mmCIF file of N, CA and C in Angstrom:
data_model
loop_
_atom_site.group_PDB
_atom_site.id
_atom_site.type_symbol
_atom_site.label_atom_id
_atom_site.label_comp_id
_atom_site.label_asym_id
_atom_site.label_seq_id
_atom_site.Cartn_x
_atom_site.Cartn_y
_atom_site.Cartn_z
ATOM 1 N N MET A 1078 1.105 9.714 -48.758
ATOM 2 C CA MET A 1078 0.905 10.174 -50.030
ATOM 3 C C MET A 1078 -0.529 10.822 -50.074
ATOM 4 N N LYS A 1079 -0.390 11.870 -51.114
ATOM 5 C CA LYS A 1079 -1.643 12.541 -51.213
ATOM 6 C C LYS A 1079 -2.593 12.137 -52.056
ATOM 7 N N ASN A 1080 -3.799 12.111 -51.723
ATOM 8 C CA ASN A 1080 -5.014 11.795 -52.505
ATOM 9 C C ASN A 1080 -4.885 12.601 -53.943
ATOM 10 N N VAL A 1081 -4.797 12.086 -54.775
ATOM 11 C CA VAL A 1081 -4.758 12.403 -56.319
ATOM 12 C C VAL A 1081 -6.056 12.751 -56.839
ATOM 13 N N SER A 1082 -6.566 13.548 -57.542
ATOM 14 C CA SER A 1082 -7.981 13.510 -58.002
ATOM 15 C C SER A 1082 -7.790 12.692 -59.255
ATOM 16 N N ASN A 1083 -9.006 12.023 -59.540
ATOM 17 C CA ASN A 1083 -9.420 11.314 -60.541
ATOM 18 C C ASN A 1083 -10.085 12.017 -62.007
ATOM 19 N N SER A 1084 -9.529 13.201 -61.658
ATOM 20 C CA SER A 1084 -9.997 14.251 -63.001
ATOM 21 C C SER A 1084 -8.964 14.497 -63.806
ATOM 22 N N TYR A 1085 -8.634 14.052 -64.823
ATOM 23 C CA TYR A 1085 -7.525 14.069 -65.952
ATOM 24 C C TYR A 1085 -7.901 14.559 -67.119
ATOM 25 N N SER A 1086 -7.108 15.538 -67.763
ATOM 26 C CA SER A 1086 -7.412 15.798 -69.068
ATOM 27 C C SER A 1086 -5.821 15.892 -69.612
ATOM 28 N N ILE A 1087 -5.735 15.984 -70.862
ATOM 29 C CA ILE A 1087 -4.525 16.562 -71.723
ATOM 30 C C ILE A 1087 -4.942 17.582 -72.693
ATOM 31 N N THR A 1088 -4.393 18.638 -72.717
ATOM 32 C CA THR A 1088 -4.507 19.743 -73.271
ATOM 33 C C THR A 1088 -4.417 19.631 -74.824
ATOM 34 N N LYS A 1089 -5.716 20.078 -75.507
ATOM 35 C CA LYS A 1089 -5.478 20.076 -76.910
ATOM 36 C C LYS A 1089 -4.320 20.432 -77.449
ATOM 37 N N GLN A 1090 -3.746 20.186 -78.521
ATOM 38 C CA GLN A 1090 -2.365 20.758 -79.342
ATOM 39 C C GLN A 1090 -2.794 21.594 -80.273
ATOM 40 N N THR A 1091 -2.125 22.722 -80.269
ATOM 41 C CA THR A 1091 -2.433 23.683 -81.447
ATOM 42 C C THR A 1091 -1.156 24.444 -81.258
ATOM 43 N N GLY A 1092 -0.740 24.900 -82.322
ATOM 44 C CA GLY A 1092 0.293 26.062 -82.242
ATOM 45 C C GLY A 1092 1.584 25.655 -81.439
ATOM 46 N N ASN A 1093 2.024 24.402 -81.251
ATOM 47 C CA ASN A 1093 3.089 24.049 -80.634
ATOM 48 C C ASN A 1093 4.452 24.277 -81.423
ATOM 49 N N SER A 1094 5.321 24.213 -80.789
ATOM 50 C CA SER A 1094 6.842 24.483 -81.110
ATOM 51 C C SER A 1094 7.402 23.228 -82.000
ATOM 52 N N TYR A 1095 6.841 22.139 -82.066
ATOM 53 C CA TYR A 1095 7.307 20.953 -82.753
ATOM 54 C C TYR A 1095 6.408 20.974 -84.199
ATOM 55 N N THR A 1096 6.007 22.019 -84.677
ATOM 56 C CA THR A 1096 5.043 22.040 -86.024
ATOM 57 C C THR A 1096 5.674 20.783 -86.989
ATOM 58 N N PRO A 1097 6.866 20.509 -87.391
ATOM 59 C CA PRO A 1097 7.184 19.446 -88.358
ATOM 60 C C PRO A 1097 6.792 18.199 -87.944
ATOM 61 N N TYR A 1098 7.151 17.762 -86.546
ATOM 62 C CA TYR A 1098 6.532 16.312 -85.972
ATOM 63 C C TYR A 1098 5.150 16.275 -85.836
ATOM 64 N N PHE A 1099 4.454 17.518 -85.093
ATOM 65 C CA PHE A 1099 3.103 17.413 -85.035
ATOM 66 C C PHE A 1099 1.990 17.642 -86.063
ATOM 67 N N LYS A 1100 2.678 17.997 -87.167
ATOM 68 C CA LYS A 1100 1.622 18.532 -88.306
ATOM 69 C C LYS A 1100 0.888 17.397 -88.894
ATOM 70 N N PRO A 1101 1.626 16.030 -89.066
ATOM 71 C CA PRO A 1101 0.696 15.053 -89.555
ATOM 72 C C PRO A 1101 -0.532 14.761 -88.444
ATOM 73 N N PHE A 1102 -0.376 14.901 -87.265
ATOM 74 C CA PHE A 1102 -1.743 14.709 -86.417
ATOM 75 C C PHE A 1102 -2.763 15.777 -86.528
ATOM 76 N N GLU A 1103 -2.131 17.118 -86.729
ATOM 77 C CA GLU A 1103 -3.293 18.073 -86.766
ATOM 78 C C GLU A 1103 -3.800 17.939 -87.990
ATOM 79 N N LYS A 1104 -3.215 17.532 -89.153
ATOM 80 C CA LYS A 1104 -3.651 17.356 -90.388
ATOM 81 C C LYS A 1104 -4.948 16.322 -90.319
ATOM 82 N N ILE A 1105 -4.549 15.100 -89.632
ATOM 83 C CA ILE A 1105 -5.538 13.998 -89.441
ATOM 84 C C ILE A 1105 -6.670 14.453 -88.630
ATOM 85 N N ALA A 1106 -6.610 14.906 -87.550
ATOM 86 C CA ALA A 1106 -7.462 15.473 -86.612
ATOM 87 C C ALA A 1106 -8.459 16.591 -87.286
ATOM 88 N N THR A 1107 -7.948 17.239 -88.154
ATOM 89 C CA THR A 1107 -8.765 18.391 -89.100
ATOM 90 C C THR A 1107 -9.785 17.567 -90.050
ATOM 91 N N GLU A 1108 -9.137 16.547 -90.536
ATOM 92 C CA GLU A 1108 -9.842 15.699 -91.425
ATOM 93 C C GLU A 1108 -11.108 14.887 -91.129
ATOM 94 N N VAL A 1109 -10.656 14.467 -89.880
ATOM 95 C CA VAL A 1109 -11.932 13.749 -89.222
ATOM 96 C C VAL A 1109 -12.733 14.607 -88.200
ATOM 97 N N LYS A 1110 -12.414 15.870 -88.111
ATOM 98 C CA LYS A 1110 -12.919 16.623 -87.404
ATOM 99 C C LYS A 1110 -13.032 16.208 -85.689
ATOM 100 N N THR A 1111 -11.909 16.136 -85.300
ATOM 101 C CA THR A 1111 -11.791 15.733 -83.890
ATOM 102 C C THR A 1111 -10.738 16.844 -83.191
ATOM 103 N N THR A 1112 -10.535 16.444 -81.954
ATOM 104 C CA THR A 1112 -9.332 17.103 -81.236
ATOM 105 C C THR A 1112 -8.441 15.874 -81.034
ATOM 106 N N TRP A 1113 -7.192 16.557 -80.747
ATOM 107 C CA TRP A 1113 -6.218 15.255 -80.420
ATOM 108 C C TRP A 1113 -5.136 16.012 -79.330
ATOM 109 N N SER A 1114 -4.295 15.048 -78.712
ATOM 110 C CA SER A 1114 -3.408 15.502 -77.854
ATOM 111 C C SER A 1114 -2.287 14.655 -77.837
ATOM 112 N N HIS A 1115 -1.375 14.826 -77.363
ATOM 113 C CA HIS A 1115 0.196 14.091 -77.046
ATOM 114 C C HIS A 1115 0.397 14.069 -75.623
ATOM 115 N N LEU A 1116 0.973 12.871 -75.526
ATOM 116 C CA LEU A 1116 1.513 12.383 -74.108
ATOM 117 C C LEU A 1116 3.015 11.760 -74.303
ATOM 118 N N ASP A 1117 3.921 12.079 -73.861
ATOM 119 C CA ASP A 1117 5.129 11.461 -73.795
ATOM 120 C C ASP A 1117 5.098 10.373 -72.702
ATOM 121 N N ILE A 1118 5.535 9.110 -72.989
ATOM 122 C CA ILE A 1118 5.541 8.069 -72.206
ATOM 123 C C ILE A 1118 6.473 8.299 -71.088
ATOM 124 N N LEU A 1119 7.631 8.833 -71.301
ATOM 125 C CA LEU A 1119 8.640 9.165 -70.343
ATOM 126 C C LEU A 1119 8.794 10.712 -70.370
ATOM 127 N N PHE A 1120 8.885 11.305 -69.032
ATOM 128 C CA PHE A 1120 8.909 12.679 -68.884
ATOM 129 C C PHE A 1120 10.264 13.518 -68.670
ATOM 130 N N PHE A 1121 10.904 13.294 -69.782
ATOM 131 C CA PHE A 1121 12.151 13.964 -69.810
ATOM 132 C C PHE A 1121 12.698 13.873 -71.271
ATOM 133 N N GLN A 1122 13.184 14.749 -71.775
ATOM 134 C CA GLN A 1122 13.591 15.246 -73.298
ATOM 135 C C GLN A 1122 14.706 14.441 -73.616
ATOM 136 N N GLU A 1123 14.804 13.295 -74.481
ATOM 137 C CA GLU A 1123 15.853 12.653 -74.739
ATOM 138 C C GLU A 1123 15.551 12.204 -76.173
ATOM 139 N N THR A 1124 16.285 12.809 -77.175
ATOM 140 C CA THR A 1124 16.236 12.237 -78.425
ATOM 141 C C THR A 1124 16.727 10.930 -78.998
ATOM 142 N N LYS A 1125 17.802 10.537 -78.080
ATOM 143 C CA LYS A 1125 18.515 9.206 -78.519
ATOM 144 C C LYS A 1125 18.077 8.321 -77.433
ATOM 145 N N GLN A 1126 17.433 7.013 -77.951
ATOM 146 C CA GLN A 1126 17.055 6.134 -77.398
ATOM 147 C C GLN A 1126 17.996 5.222 -76.664
ATOM 148 N N LYS A 1127 19.287 5.414 -77.168
ATOM 149 C CA LYS A 1127 20.287 4.624 -76.519
ATOM 150 C C LYS A 1127 20.454 5.105 -75.010
ATOM 151 N N HIS A 1128 20.212 6.651 -74.620
ATOM 152 C CA HIS A 1128 20.187 7.097 -73.302
ATOM 153 C C HIS A 1128 19.257 6.403 -72.563
ATOM 154 N N VAL A 1129 18.031 6.152 -72.993
ATOM 155 C CA VAL A 1129 17.082 5.474 -72.143
ATOM 156 C C VAL A 1129 17.417 4.111 -71.755
ATOM 157 N N ASP A 1130 17.993 3.432 -72.827
ATOM 158 C CA ASP A 1130 18.488 1.807 -72.476
ATOM 159 C C ASP A 1130 19.598 2.108 -71.472
ATOM 160 N N GLU A 1131 20.344 3.180 -71.444
ATOM 161 C CA GLU A 1131 21.369 3.282 -70.679
ATOM 162 C C GLU A 1131 20.922 3.349 -69.171
ATOM 163 N N LEU A 1132 19.868 4.380 -69.017
ATOM 164 C CA LEU A 1132 19.173 4.312 -67.860
ATOM 165 C C LEU A 1132 18.496 3.072 -67.292
ATOM 166 N N ILE A 1133 17.848 2.455 -68.002
ATOM 167 C CA ILE A 1133 17.341 1.075 -67.680
ATOM 168 C C ILE A 1133 18.205 0.095 -67.132
ATOM 169 N N LYS A 1134 19.596 0.042 -67.550
ATOM 170 C CA LYS A 1134 20.745 -0.863 -67.390
ATOM 171 C C LYS A 1134 21.017 -0.523 -65.954
ATOM 172 N N ASN A 1135 21.142 0.792 -65.544
ATOM 173 C CA ASN A 1135 21.382 1.293 -64.311
ATOM 174 C C ASN A 1135 20.496 0.628 -62.982
ATOM 175 N N LYS A 1136 20.971 -0.371 -62.493
ATOM 176 C CA LYS A 1136 19.924 -1.111 -61.516
ATOM 177 C C LYS A 1136 19.951 -0.163 -60.285
ATOM 178 N N ASN A 1137 21.069 0.786 -60.037
ATOM 179 C CA ASN A 1137 20.968 1.577 -58.830
ATOM 180 C C ASN A 1137 19.837 2.406 -58.880
ATOM 181 N N CYS A 1138 19.810 3.236 -59.752
ATOM 182 C CA CYS A 1138 18.552 4.129 -59.874
ATOM 183 C C CYS A 1138 17.830 4.541 -61.138
ATOM 184 N N GLY A 1139 18.533 4.306 -62.049
ATOM 185 C CA GLY A 1139 17.987 4.515 -63.455
ATOM 186 C C GLY A 1139 16.716 3.839 -63.774
ATOM 187 N N LEU A 1140 16.814 2.417 -63.348
ATOM 188 C CA LEU A 1140 15.841 1.282 -63.577
ATOM 189 C C LEU A 1140 14.330 2.005 -62.889
ATOM 190 N N GLN A 1141 14.758 2.206 -61.655
ATOM 191 C CA GLN A 1141 13.795 2.839 -60.795
ATOM 192 C C GLN A 1141 12.897 4.037 -61.540
ATOM 193 N N PHE A 1142 13.841 5.120 -61.706
ATOM 194 C CA PHE A 1142 13.314 6.096 -62.318
ATOM 195 C C PHE A 1142 12.686 6.013 -63.622
ATOM 196 N N ILE A 1143 13.088 5.158 -64.403
ATOM 197 C CA ILE A 1143 12.070 4.808 -65.632
ATOM 198 C C ILE A 1143 10.696 4.228 -65.064
ATOM 199 N N THR A 1144 10.900 3.215 -64.216
ATOM 200 C CA THR A 1144 9.669 2.688 -63.723
ATOM 201 C C THR A 1144 8.661 3.512 -63.177
ATOM 202 N N ASP A 1145 9.362 4.330 -62.384
ATOM 203 C CA ASP A 1145 8.527 5.675 -61.549
ATOM 204 C C ASP A 1145 7.430 6.208 -62.400
ATOM 205 N N GLN A 1146 8.230 6.885 -63.610
ATOM 206 C CA GLN A 1146 7.561 7.537 -64.896
ATOM 207 C C GLN A 1146 6.503 6.667 -65.535
ATOM 208 N N LEU A 1147 6.799 5.473 -65.829
ATOM 209 C CA LEU A 1147 5.987 4.523 -66.426
ATOM 210 C C LEU A 1147 4.558 4.373 -65.399
ATOM 211 N N ARG A 1148 4.736 4.250 -64.242
ATOM 212 C CA ARG A 1148 3.516 4.387 -63.396
ATOM 213 C C ARG A 1148 2.667 5.552 -63.394
ATOM 214 N N ILE A 1149 3.252 6.843 -63.545
ATOM 215 C CA ILE A 1149 2.593 8.078 -63.654
ATOM 216 C C ILE A 1149 1.836 8.137 -65.116
ATOM 217 N N THR A 1150 2.707 7.758 -66.164
ATOM 218 C CA THR A 1150 1.968 7.540 -67.507
ATOM 219 C C THR A 1150 0.943 6.499 -67.410
ATOM 220 N N LYS A 1151 0.939 5.388 -66.867
ATOM 221 C CA LYS A 1151 -0.246 4.662 -66.831
ATOM 222 C C LYS A 1151 -1.528 5.074 -66.154
ATOM 223 N N THR A 1152 -1.164 5.582 -65.045
ATOM 224 C CA THR A 1152 -2.147 6.420 -64.410
ATOM 225 C C THR A 1152 -2.952 7.418 -65.298
ATOM 226 N N ILE A 1153 -2.188 8.284 -65.856
ATOM 227 C CA ILE A 1153 -2.638 9.339 -66.928
ATOM 228 C C ILE A 1153 -3.356 8.727 -67.963
ATOM 229 N N LEU A 1154 -3.044 7.588 -68.727
ATOM 230 C CA LEU A 1154 -3.459 7.184 -69.800
ATOM 231 C C LEU A 1154 -5.014 6.257 -69.496
ATOM 232 N N GLU A 1155 -4.911 5.846 -68.178
ATOM 233 C CA GLU A 1155 -6.056 5.129 -67.733
ATOM 234 C C GLU A 1155 -7.275 6.102 -67.357
ATOM 235 N N ASN A 1156 -6.665 7.053 -67.011
ATOM 236 C CA ASN A 1156 -7.891 8.206 -66.755
ATOM 237 C C ASN A 1156 -8.365 9.121 -67.790
ATOM 238 N N VAL A 1157 -7.565 9.446 -68.698
ATOM 239 C CA VAL A 1157 -8.120 10.323 -69.954
ATOM 240 C C VAL A 1157 -8.846 9.387 -70.834
ATOM 241 N N SER A 1158 -9.075 8.240 -70.796
ATOM 242 C CA SER A 1158 -9.919 7.336 -71.781
ATOM 243 C C SER A 1158 -9.795 7.729 -73.155
ATOM 244 N N PRO A 1159 -8.604 7.558 -73.762
ATOM 245 C CA PRO A 1159 -8.574 7.951 -75.062
ATOM 246 C C PRO A 1159 -9.475 7.130 -75.934
ATOM 247 N N LYS A 1160 -9.726 7.644 -77.009
ATOM 248 C CA LYS A 1160 -10.449 6.826 -78.035
ATOM 249 C C LYS A 1160 -9.874 5.982 -78.876
ATOM 250 N N LEU A 1161 -8.533 6.492 -79.225
ATOM 251 C CA LEU A 1161 -7.540 5.718 -80.018
ATOM 252 C C LEU A 1161 -6.266 6.303 -79.571
ATOM 253 N N ILE A 1162 -5.221 5.309 -79.863
ATOM 254 C CA ILE A 1162 -3.871 5.601 -79.294
ATOM 255 C C ILE A 1162 -2.978 5.656 -80.501
ATOM 256 N N ILE A 1163 -1.993 6.364 -80.757
ATOM 257 C CA ILE A 1163 -1.008 6.227 -81.891
ATOM 258 C C ILE A 1163 0.345 6.382 -81.227
ATOM 259 N N VAL A 1164 0.992 5.261 -81.482
ATOM 260 C CA VAL A 1164 2.325 5.347 -80.959
ATOM 261 C C VAL A 1164 3.260 5.212 -81.896
ATOM 262 N N CYS A 1165 4.262 6.311 -82.292
ATOM 263 C CA CYS A 1165 5.099 6.244 -83.300
ATOM 264 C C CYS A 1165 6.471 6.513 -82.671
ATOM 265 N N ASN A 1166 6.982 5.512 -81.924
ATOM 266 C CA ASN A 1166 8.319 5.500 -81.413
ATOM 267 C C ASN A 1166 8.359 4.082 -80.883
ATOM 268 N N THR A 1167 9.578 3.639 -81.287
ATOM 269 C CA THR A 1167 9.830 1.976 -81.026
ATOM 270 C C THR A 1167 9.988 1.857 -79.714
ATOM 271 N N LYS A 1168 10.786 2.732 -78.833
ATOM 272 C CA LYS A 1168 11.051 2.637 -77.554
ATOM 273 C C LYS A 1168 9.222 2.720 -76.655
ATOM 274 N N ALA A 1169 8.696 3.570 -77.212
ATOM 275 C CA ALA A 1169 7.476 3.791 -76.626
ATOM 276 C C ALA A 1169 6.735 2.349 -76.744
ATOM 277 N N ARG A 1170 6.955 1.915 -77.953
ATOM 278 C CA ARG A 1170 5.903 0.590 -78.075
ATOM 279 C C ARG A 1170 6.292 -0.423 -77.183
ATOM 280 N N ASP A 1171 7.817 -0.488 -76.901
ATOM 281 C CA ASP A 1171 8.184 -1.622 -75.979
ATOM 282 C C ASP A 1171 7.848 -1.334 -74.611
ATOM 283 N N LEU A 1172 7.770 0.098 -74.343
ATOM 284 C CA LEU A 1172 7.601 0.352 -72.791
ATOM 285 C C LEU A 1172 6.092 0.129 -72.461
ATOM 286 N N LEU A 1173 5.122 0.018 -73.532
ATOM 287 C CA LEU A 1173 3.765 -0.283 -73.527
ATOM 288 C C LEU A 1173 3.614 -1.799 -73.262
ATOM 289 N N GLY A 1174 4.520 -2.545 -73.729
ATOM 290 C CA GLY A 1174 4.348 -3.871 -73.572
ATOM 291 C C GLY A 1174 4.239 -4.698 -74.902
ATOM 292 N N LYS A 1175 4.222 -3.860 -76.102
ATOM 293 C CA LYS A 1175 4.054 -4.473 -77.311
ATOM 294 C C LYS A 1175 5.355 -5.350 -77.638
ATOM 295 N N GLY A 1176 5.285 -6.690 -77.991
ATOM 296 C CA GLY A 1176 6.399 -7.339 -78.181
ATOM 297 C C GLY A 1176 6.988 -8.029 -77.187
ATOM 298 N N ALA A 1177 6.603 -7.933 -76.275
ATOM 299 C CA ALA A 1177 7.077 -8.458 -74.578
ATOM 300 C C ALA A 1177 6.827 -10.020 -74.868
ATOM 301 N N ASN A 1178 7.899 -10.895 -74.105
ATOM 302 C CA ASN A 1178 7.660 -12.151 -74.156
ATOM 303 C C ASN A 1178 8.149 -12.525 -72.930
ATOM 304 N N LYS A 1179 8.413 -13.780 -72.693
ATOM 305 C CA LYS A 1179 8.984 -14.372 -71.286
ATOM 306 C C LYS A 1179 10.366 -13.804 -70.906
ATOM 307 N N SER A 1180 11.178 -13.551 -72.073
ATOM 308 C CA SER A 1180 12.509 -13.010 -71.628
ATOM 309 C C SER A 1180 12.632 -11.461 -71.569
ATOM 310 N N THR A 1181 11.641 -10.817 -71.649
ATOM 311 C CA THR A 1181 11.608 -9.309 -71.690
ATOM 312 C C THR A 1181 10.648 -8.835 -70.805
ATOM 313 N N ALA A 1182 10.954 -7.359 -70.461
ATOM 314 C CA ALA A 1182 9.894 -6.686 -69.395
ATOM 315 C C ALA A 1182 8.789 -6.426 -70.056
ATOM 316 N N THR A 1183 7.679 -6.668 -69.443
ATOM 317 C CA THR A 1183 6.397 -6.096 -70.053
ATOM 318 C C THR A 1183 6.103 -4.654 -69.677
ATOM 319 N N TRP A 1184 7.021 -4.028 -68.842
ATOM 320 C CA TRP A 1184 6.536 -2.655 -68.504
ATOM 321 C C TRP A 1184 5.173 -2.149 -68.037
ATOM 322 N N LEU A 1185 4.466 -1.550 -69.027
ATOM 323 C CA LEU A 1185 3.205 -1.055 -68.647
ATOM 324 C C LEU A 1185 2.395 -2.202 -68.513
ATOM 325 N N GLY A 1186 2.761 -3.302 -69.250
ATOM 326 C CA GLY A 1186 1.956 -4.522 -69.045
ATOM 327 C C GLY A 1186 0.515 -4.937 -69.985
ATOM 328 N N TYR A 1187 0.500 -3.998 -70.814
ATOM 329 C CA TYR A 1187 -0.685 -4.062 -71.924
ATOM 330 C C TYR A 1187 -0.336 -5.270 -72.751
ATOM 331 N N ASN A 1188 -1.548 -5.864 -72.726
ATOM 332 C CA ASN A 1188 -1.611 -7.065 -74.100
ATOM 333 C C ASN A 1188 -2.362 -6.203 -75.136
ATOM 334 N N PHE A 1189 -1.955 -6.873 -76.300
ATOM 335 C CA PHE A 1189 -2.627 -6.515 -77.555
ATOM 336 C C PHE A 1189 -2.883 -7.612 -78.344
ATOM 337 N N GLU A 1190 -3.970 -7.314 -79.189
ATOM 338 C CA GLU A 1190 -4.612 -8.552 -80.052
ATOM 339 C C GLU A 1190 -5.153 -7.775 -81.306
ATOM 340 N N PHE A 1191 -4.536 -8.182 -82.625
ATOM 341 C CA PHE A 1191 -4.829 -7.469 -83.764
ATOM 342 C C PHE A 1191 -6.254 -7.921 -84.127
ATOM 343 N N ASP A 1192 -6.849 -6.783 -84.486
ATOM 344 C CA ASP A 1192 -8.381 -6.709 -85.068
ATOM 345 C C ASP A 1192 -8.204 -6.477 -86.443
ATOM 346 N N ASP A 1193 -8.561 -7.653 -87.269
ATOM 347 C CA ASP A 1193 -8.475 -7.818 -88.514
ATOM 348 C C ASP A 1193 -9.656 -6.772 -89.399
ATOM 349 N N GLU A 1194 -10.715 -6.460 -88.578
ATOM 350 C CA GLU A 1194 -11.786 -5.653 -89.052
ATOM 351 C C GLU A 1194 -11.261 -4.208 -89.173
ATOM 352 N N ILE A 1195 -10.483 -3.684 -88.310
ATOM 353 C CA ILE A 1195 -10.111 -2.283 -88.307
ATOM 354 C C ILE A 1195 -8.643 -2.162 -88.993
ATOM 355 N N GLY A 1196 -7.922 -3.367 -88.601
ATOM 356 C CA GLY A 1196 -6.636 -3.279 -89.197
ATOM 357 C C GLY A 1196 -5.492 -2.861 -88.438
ATOM 358 N N THR A 1197 -5.750 -2.924 -87.151
ATOM 359 C CA THR A 1197 -4.717 -2.592 -85.933
ATOM 360 C C THR A 1197 -5.049 -3.394 -84.703
ATOM 361 N N ASP A 1198 -3.975 -3.130 -83.737
ATOM 362 C CA ASP A 1198 -4.220 -3.836 -82.620
ATOM 363 C C ASP A 1198 -5.167 -3.094 -81.731
ATOM 364 N N ARG A 1199 -5.603 -3.765 -80.646
ATOM 365 C CA ARG A 1199 -6.531 -3.362 -79.649
ATOM 366 C C ARG A 1199 -5.979 -3.457 -78.326
ATOM 367 N N ILE A 1200 -6.040 -2.979 -77.447
ATOM 368 C CA ILE A 1200 -5.585 -3.166 -75.940
ATOM 369 C C ILE A 1200 -6.702 -4.132 -75.374
ATOM 370 N N MET A 1201 -6.103 -5.570 -74.818
ATOM 371 C CA MET A 1201 -6.984 -6.403 -74.350
ATOM 372 C C MET A 1201 -6.918 -6.647 -72.846
ATOM 373 N N ASN A 1202 -6.486 -6.106 -72.061
ATOM 374 C CA ASN A 1202 -6.389 -6.106 -70.650
ATOM 375 C C ASN A 1202 -7.837 -5.637 -70.227
ATOM 376 N N ALA A 1203 -8.807 -6.794 -69.609
ATOM 377 C CA ALA A 1203 -9.979 -6.645 -69.235
ATOM 378 C C ALA A 1203 -10.184 -5.871 -68.010
ATOM 379 N N ASP A 1204 -8.868 -5.854 -67.013
ATOM 380 C CA ASP A 1204 -9.070 -5.156 -65.795
ATOM 381 C C ASP A 1204 -8.618 -3.447 -66.184
ATOM 382 N N SER A 1205 -8.531 -3.089 -67.253
ATOM 383 C CA SER A 1205 -7.873 -1.778 -67.580
ATOM 384 C C SER A 1205 -9.215 -0.997 -68.216
ATOM 385 N N THR A 1206 -9.201 0.357 -68.020
ATOM 386 C CA THR A 1206 -10.114 1.507 -68.649
ATOM 387 C C THR A 1206 -9.757 1.402 -70.269
ATOM 388 N N LEU A 1207 -8.632 0.995 -70.629
ATOM 389 C CA LEU A 1207 -8.088 1.042 -71.804
ATOM 390 C C LEU A 1207 -8.547 -0.476 -72.661
ATOM 391 N N TYR A 1208 -9.354 -1.102 -72.052
ATOM 392 C CA TYR A 1208 -9.764 -2.465 -72.620
ATOM 393 C C TYR A 1208 -10.346 -2.088 -74.083
ATOM 394 N N ASN A 1209 -9.964 -2.512 -75.076
ATOM 395 C CA ASN A 1209 -10.784 -2.479 -76.428
ATOM 396 C C ASN A 1209 -10.428 -1.329 -77.121
ATOM 397 N N VAL A 1210 -9.517 -0.369 -76.695
ATOM 398 C CA VAL A 1210 -9.080 0.718 -77.206
ATOM 399 C C VAL A 1210 -8.242 0.534 -78.471
ATOM 400 N N PRO A 1211 -8.484 0.955 -79.792
ATOM 401 C CA PRO A 1211 -7.435 0.753 -80.955
ATOM 402 C C PRO A 1211 -6.422 1.366 -80.537
ATOM 403 N N ILE A 1212 -5.119 0.937 -81.099
ATOM 404 C CA ILE A 1212 -3.553 1.163 -80.854
ATOM 405 C C ILE A 1212 -2.938 1.143 -82.114
ATOM 406 N N PHE A 1213 -2.493 1.897 -82.637
ATOM 407 C CA PHE A 1213 -1.602 2.093 -83.843
ATOM 408 C C PHE A 1213 -0.361 2.300 -83.616
ATOM 409 N N PHE A 1214 0.666 1.198 -83.984
ATOM 410 C CA PHE A 1214 2.054 1.440 -83.712
ATOM 411 C C PHE A 1214 2.601 1.643 -85.083
ATOM 412 N N THR A 1215 3.390 2.735 -85.058
ATOM 413 C CA THR A 1215 3.837 3.300 -86.478
ATOM 414 C C THR A 1215 5.147 3.663 -86.283
ATOM 415 N N SER A 1216 5.773 4.353 -87.379
ATOM 416 C CA SER A 1216 7.017 5.127 -87.067
ATOM 417 C C SER A 1216 6.647 6.482 -86.998
ATOM 418 N N MET A 1217 7.503 7.444 -86.962
ATOM 419 C CA MET A 1217 7.318 8.702 -87.076
ATOM 420 C C MET A 1217 6.277 9.110 -88.238
ATOM 421 N N LEU A 1218 5.531 9.929 -87.979
ATOM 422 C CA LEU A 1218 4.482 10.336 -89.164
ATOM 423 C C LEU A 1218 5.239 11.799 -89.920
ATOM 424 N N SER A 1219 6.197 12.392 -89.255
ATOM 425 C CA SER A 1219 6.839 13.389 -89.859
ATOM 426 C C SER A 1219 7.581 13.002 -91.157
ATOM 427 N N GLY A 1220 8.206 11.803 -91.016
ATOM 428 C CA GLY A 1220 9.083 11.506 -92.203
ATOM 429 C C GLY A 1220 8.547 10.770 -93.352
#
């Protein structure tokens, strides 16, 4: 296996082709005078979450395909050191580990604790570079 550099960054989002979807993020970033970026948790385009569920149910190769992609996502997230994470997709929330219990997969294995002071969850995995990072779970901001 090749040695992968520990230097990661996600390009600032501007002028993208998904303007209706990303416009709220651009507006928020402008208001708070900061940059923002986007990362898909899975690296294939699929608008119907049921297709992702079908892949997960495929024990021959689909489950491994999803698991491998999540490992890549976790490596990226852990190395870009975001100040804040916004998750606006139910399947993405589940894959991060929100709502996991003994009967469900923990996927990326993040643990969350609600912070009453800021009104959202924080990642509470002490061994993670994302420890204490605020994370907002919401629906699509474009709707």
